[in-house]
XYZ file of C-alpha atoms in Angstrom:
356
model
C -27.803 18.629 -33.752
C -27.275 15.905 -36.363
C -29.273 16.392 -39.564
C -31.505 18.951 -37.834
C -32.196 16.720 -34.913
C -31.150 17.197 -31.244
C -28.827 14.390 -30.097
C -29.879 13.171 -26.567
C -28.243 9.782 -26.611
C -24.977 8.118 -27.538
C -25.760 4.617 -28.556
C -24.205 1.188 -27.860
C -20.640 0.869 -29.175
C -20.897 4.216 -30.930
C -17.181 4.927 -30.645
C -15.905 1.449 -29.871
C -12.151 0.882 -30.650
C -11.708 4.469 -31.697
C -7.909 4.849 -32.139
C -7.336 8.453 -33.369
C -6.231 10.822 -30.609
C -9.165 13.030 -29.535
C -10.474 15.190 -26.761
C -14.230 15.262 -26.505
C -16.683 17.787 -24.939
C -20.197 16.438 -24.981
C -23.104 18.862 -25.872
C -25.521 19.878 -23.174
C -28.443 17.928 -24.827
C -26.920 14.463 -24.007
C -29.031 12.589 -21.452
C -27.711 9.090 -21.856
C -24.561 7.170 -22.914
C -25.205 3.557 -23.529
C -23.375 0.278 -23.050
C -19.861 0.050 -24.590
C -20.253 3.489 -26.171
C -16.419 4.299 -25.893
C -15.203 0.788 -25.124
C -11.473 0.465 -25.765
C -11.391 3.908 -27.563
C -7.678 3.867 -27.050
C -7.302 7.330 -28.737
C -9.490 9.099 -26.257
C -7.351 11.456 -24.271
C -9.978 13.455 -22.341
C -13.765 13.833 -22.073
C -15.984 16.408 -20.498
C -19.314 14.785 -19.729
C -22.027 17.465 -19.855
C -24.142 18.661 -17.041
C -27.596 17.202 -17.822
C -26.233 13.662 -18.425
C -28.380 11.312 -16.389
C -27.335 7.711 -17.102
C -24.335 5.816 -18.457
C -24.340 2.114 -19.423
C -21.815 -0.440 -18.116
C -18.274 -0.622 -19.584
C -18.854 2.760 -21.293
C -15.222 3.804 -21.046
C -13.660 0.356 -20.361
C -10.136 0.019 -21.629
C -9.673 3.622 -22.681
C -5.936 3.305 -21.933
C -4.992 6.874 -23.048
C -7.594 8.709 -21.023
C -6.058 11.191 -18.693
C -8.915 13.456 -17.762
C -12.649 13.077 -17.245
C -15.260 15.402 -15.872
C -18.175 13.766 -14.181
C -21.290 15.918 -14.038
C -23.486 16.498 -10.943
C -26.501 15.196 -12.782
C -25.245 11.651 -12.626
C -26.130 9.510 -9.608
C -24.399 6.214 -10.474
C -20.980 5.216 -11.909
C -21.990 1.875 -13.453
C -20.156 -1.466 -13.570
C -16.743 -1.342 -15.263
C -17.411 2.282 -16.330
C -13.721 3.343 -16.153
C -12.145 -0.075 -15.763
C -8.594 -0.425 -17.221
C -8.244 3.274 -17.831
C -4.654 2.859 -17.107
C -3.487 6.485 -17.747
C -6.052 8.142 -15.491
C -4.093 9.828 -12.616
C -6.978 11.226 -10.591
C -10.781 11.440 -10.478
C -13.262 13.820 -8.974
C -16.642 12.381 -8.052
C -19.525 14.768 -7.489
C -21.725 14.606 -4.418
C -24.627 13.394 -6.506
C -23.038 10.091 -7.009
C -24.594 7.702 -4.519
C -23.274 4.399 -5.985
C -19.898 3.486 -7.422
C -20.833 0.122 -8.937
C -18.825 -3.164 -9.253
C -15.321 -2.831 -10.732
C -16.005 0.797 -11.821
C -12.299 1.800 -11.646
C -10.685 -1.668 -11.479
C -7.168 -1.743 -12.818
C -6.716 1.955 -13.143
C -3.002 1.490 -12.608
C -2.133 5.253 -12.595
C -4.922 6.356 -10.344
C -3.384 8.089 -7.301
C -6.174 10.296 -5.823
C -9.953 10.177 -5.582
C -11.667 13.355 -4.461
C -15.175 14.720 -4.177
C -16.958 17.795 -5.496
C -19.879 19.705 -3.885
C -21.403 22.865 -5.260
C -18.536 23.270 -7.663
C -15.837 22.926 -4.891
C -13.358 20.206 -4.701
C -13.542 18.207 -1.336
C -11.393 15.719 0.316
C -14.273 13.270 0.811
C -16.441 11.503 -1.629
C -20.105 11.263 -0.881
C -21.101 7.852 -2.273
C -23.295 5.577 -0.043
C -22.134 2.311 -1.678
C -18.839 1.215 -3.137
C -19.304 -1.933 -5.221
C -17.370 -5.115 -5.521
C -13.810 -4.670 -6.794
C -14.558 -0.940 -7.475
C -10.926 0.086 -6.942
C -9.236 -3.289 -7.050
C -5.715 -3.389 -8.631
C -5.429 0.403 -8.452
C -1.818 -0.183 -7.507
C -0.930 3.479 -7.191
C -3.959 4.616 -5.299
C -2.692 6.682 -2.299
C -5.721 8.717 -1.183
C -9.404 8.263 -0.881
C -11.618 9.541 1.910
C -15.260 8.874 2.712
C -18.057 11.015 4.107
C -20.655 10.200 6.745
C -22.916 9.000 3.948
C -21.007 5.859 3.207
C -22.974 2.624 4.158
C -21.200 -0.267 2.504
C -17.886 -1.287 0.987
C -18.146 -4.225 -1.342
C -15.988 -7.341 -1.428
C -12.446 -6.873 -2.892
C -13.235 -3.159 -3.279
C -9.625 -2.128 -2.586
C -7.808 -5.408 -3.183
C -4.206 -4.973 -4.279
C -4.128 -1.234 -3.575
C -0.605 -1.662 -2.318
C 0.092 2.008 -1.885
C -2.955 2.773 0.158
C -1.479 3.297 3.592
C -4.285 4.906 5.466
C -8.103 4.716 5.496
C -10.799 6.268 7.636
C -14.068 4.488 8.073
C -17.035 6.747 8.944
C -19.577 6.122 11.652
C -22.303 5.438 9.021
C -20.476 2.375 7.616
C -22.183 -0.863 8.564
C -20.909 -3.338 5.917
C -17.442 -4.293 4.780
C -17.274 -7.081 2.240
C -14.956 -10.059 2.158
C -11.308 -9.340 1.033
C -12.234 -5.627 0.843
C -8.646 -4.499 1.745
C -6.839 -7.727 0.751
C -3.194 -7.131 -0.039
C -3.427 -3.410 0.440
C -0.652 -1.323 1.929
C -2.617 -0.287 5.018
C -0.656 0.828 8.057
C -3.220 2.842 9.891
C -7.128 2.475 9.918
C -9.371 4.975 11.713
C -12.831 3.590 12.546
C -15.371 6.225 13.834
C -17.919 3.698 14.751
C -18.582 3.214 18.474
C -19.620 -0.362 17.797
C -17.170 -2.546 15.892
C -18.608 -3.801 12.626
C -18.947 -7.524 12.416
C -16.582 -8.554 9.515
C -15.123 -11.739 8.081
C -11.555 -12.681 8.941
C -10.516 -12.169 5.355
C -11.359 -8.438 5.057
C -7.654 -7.546 5.710
C -6.269 -10.757 4.160
C -2.539 -10.241 3.264
C -2.182 -7.140 5.507
C 0.076 -7.714 8.551
C -2.360 -6.312 11.138
C 0.193 -6.844 13.922
C 2.125 -3.956 12.386
C -0.981 -1.742 11.877
C -2.452 0.852 14.152
C -6.279 1.106 14.625
C -7.666 4.424 15.944
C -11.131 4.217 17.601
C -13.536 6.629 19.386
C -13.042 7.529 22.943
C -13.989 4.814 25.509
C -14.229 2.171 22.735
C -10.851 0.538 22.972
C -12.073 -2.410 24.984
C -14.871 -3.112 22.527
C -12.440 -3.316 19.671
C -9.960 -5.361 21.716
C -12.712 -7.984 22.149
C -14.061 -7.804 18.590
C -13.064 -10.444 16.029
C -10.577 -9.243 13.427
C -10.300 -5.759 14.955
C -8.575 -7.252 17.971
C -5.702 -8.420 15.693
C -4.401 -4.875 15.155
C -0.939 -4.394 16.677
C -2.043 -1.228 18.435
C -5.495 -0.006 19.206
C -5.534 3.636 20.293
C -8.101 6.221 21.427
C -7.830 9.986 20.796
C -4.855 11.516 22.489
C -2.809 8.305 22.708
C 0.486 8.078 20.946
C 1.530 5.003 18.972
C 4.591 3.019 19.872
C 7.029 2.544 17.053
C 7.184 -1.059 16.044
C 10.488 -3.022 16.496
C 12.082 -3.850 13.241
C 13.385 -7.338 12.827
C 15.320 -9.263 10.047
C 18.269 -8.478 7.924
C 19.026 -4.738 7.600
C 21.977 -2.759 6.247
C 23.232 -0.275 8.791
C 26.273 1.713 7.640
C 28.386 -0.640 5.588
C 27.551 -3.822 7.491
C 24.531 -6.135 7.621
C 22.693 -7.207 10.758
C 19.944 -9.627 11.716
C 17.812 -7.600 14.146
C 15.943 -9.339 16.915
C 12.787 -8.473 18.942
C 14.846 -8.503 22.158
C 16.810 -5.509 20.699
C 19.967 -7.602 20.089
C 21.712 -7.884 16.645
C 23.831 -10.548 14.919
C 26.367 -9.450 12.376
C 25.620 -11.431 9.192
C 27.618 -12.151 6.079
C 27.048 -10.350 2.748
C 28.767 -10.604 -0.614
C 29.596 -6.916 -0.544
C 32.199 -7.560 2.199
C 34.418 -9.256 -0.442
C 35.125 -5.867 -2.011
C 36.154 -4.065 1.176
C 39.830 -2.927 1.397
C 39.710 -1.346 4.787
C 39.660 -1.748 8.530
C 36.283 -2.976 9.691
C 35.210 -1.806 13.133
C 32.155 -3.723 14.399
C 30.192 -1.450 16.769
C 28.830 -2.591 20.190
C 25.412 -1.290 19.212
C 23.443 -0.104 16.090
C 20.416 2.111 15.773
C 17.593 1.448 13.328
C 14.471 3.534 13.476
C 13.765 4.541 17.026
C 15.551 1.533 18.670
C 19.145 0.700 19.539
C 20.316 -2.992 19.201
C 23.183 -4.504 21.061
C 25.551 -6.400 18.739
C 25.914 -9.731 20.565
C 27.345 -12.105 18.040
C 28.404 -12.960 14.467
C 27.137 -15.467 11.917
C 29.437 -18.364 10.943
C 31.753 -17.573 8.029
C 30.748 -13.957 8.353
C 33.945 -12.672 6.637
C 34.959 -15.942 4.884
C 36.955 -15.386 1.605
C 37.133 -11.635 2.103
C 40.560 -11.541 0.494
C 41.088 -7.706 0.673
C 40.222 -7.373 4.353
C 43.228 -6.216 6.391
C 42.153 -5.176 9.948
C 39.096 -5.921 12.105
C 38.123 -4.519 15.547
C 35.450 -6.457 17.473
C 33.232 -5.031 20.274
C 33.268 -5.958 23.939
C 29.642 -7.188 23.699
C 30.701 -10.360 21.930
C 31.649 -13.579 23.790
C 32.262 -15.908 20.900
C 34.043 -15.906 17.548
C 32.108 -18.300 15.272
C 33.561 -20.995 13.022
C 35.301 -19.837 9.879
C 34.839 -16.239 10.884
C 37.887 -15.144 8.847
C 38.467 -18.197 6.856
C 40.731 -17.554 3.840
C 41.120 -13.798 4.582
C 44.585 -13.990 3.132
C 45.535 -10.332 3.647
C 44.265 -10.071 7.223
C 46.987 -8.405 9.349
C 45.263 -7.861 12.698
C 42.061 -8.635 14.615
C 41.473 -6.806 17.871
C 39.630 -9.244 20.147
C 37.516 -8.027 23.096
C 38.286 -8.978 26.607
C 34.798 -10.508 26.867
C 35.653 -13.127 24.293
C 35.296 -16.674 25.778
C 35.329 -18.973 22.790
C 36.995 -19.113 19.249
C 35.378 -21.415 16.731
C 37.145 -23.938 14.467
C 38.987 -22.688 11.396
C 38.305 -19.067 12.525
C 41.610 -17.806 11.092
C 42.534 -20.630 8.611
C 44.088 -19.375 5.349
C-alpha cells in the first residue's frame, strides 16, 4: 500500500532511466505494468513479477542492460512488443504455459540469451507453449543456442530468429502452419526437424544466409518425396526420414592438417598450398600421400606454385609418390635446402623450382 491505498498498477515511465542497482519483487496486488515503466532502468538487476499480474505495456523493460533474472508469472498471457528488448545481460528466460503470444521484437538483441525454456504447473519444461512468435521476437540474440516449441505453435513471424548465429538445431511442430519471411535469416542452423506431413508453403528467403546444401532436414515417415518436391525444403543437402543416418558432408577449401595447409576438393583430392608459417620451419618436411579431415581421406595430388618459396630455414623435403609434377618456383630461394626426395611418379619439374 502507498498512503493507505492498495497499489494495483505501475504507471507509464514510473522507473524510467533508474540507474541505482536494485532487485525488485512486486507485491501480489499488481495487476498491470504500463508502457515504458522500467524503460532503460540500467540499474535493475532482477525482478520477480507477481502471480496475479495480468498485462504489461510495450517496451516495459526495454534496454534494462543489467537485468540478469526475471520471473514471468502464469497469470500473464502475452509478452508485449519490445518487452525485454536489449536486455543484453539476460542469460536465460522461462516462459510459462499461459503465454500464448510472444509479440514483435519481445527479446530482440538480448545478446547474452542462451536458453529459452517453458514452465507448466510450476515445473520447468524443454518446450515453450506459445501459439504465436512475433516479428523479430528473438532477432539478434547472437548467443541463443536452445529453444523448443510445443504442439501449440501456429506461426513464426518474419525475422523471428534472424542473426541467431549459434542456433544450430530447430524442431518445427506439426501444428505450425506459417513461417514468415527471413524467419531464420543468417542463423547457424545445421539441422531442422519438421513434423508436418505436408510441407509448409514458405518464401525462398526464410532461410536466407543459411547454406541449406550443408543442412539436414528430418521429416516424418513416408514424407521424403513430398519435401524433395517442395519449394525451399528441397534445397536441403539431405532429407531424411526416421531411422536414416546422415552422410557426413565433404569439407572443401583451405584447411590446416598437421603443420601443413591443403586445399581440399570435392573429389577427395588435396593440393598442398603455401602459408607464411612455413618460413619459420627449421626441419625436414615430409609431405604425406594422403590426409584425413573429418570422416574423409584426401589424396595429395599436387602442390601450389611457389609453395615453399623463400623458406630460408628449410633443409630437407620428402615428396609423396602421388605427385606427378613439381610446380614453378616450388623451392625458389630456399637457400639452406640440402635435399629433396623426389618420387618415381614425377613427370615434370617446373621453371625456377630450385633457383637460389
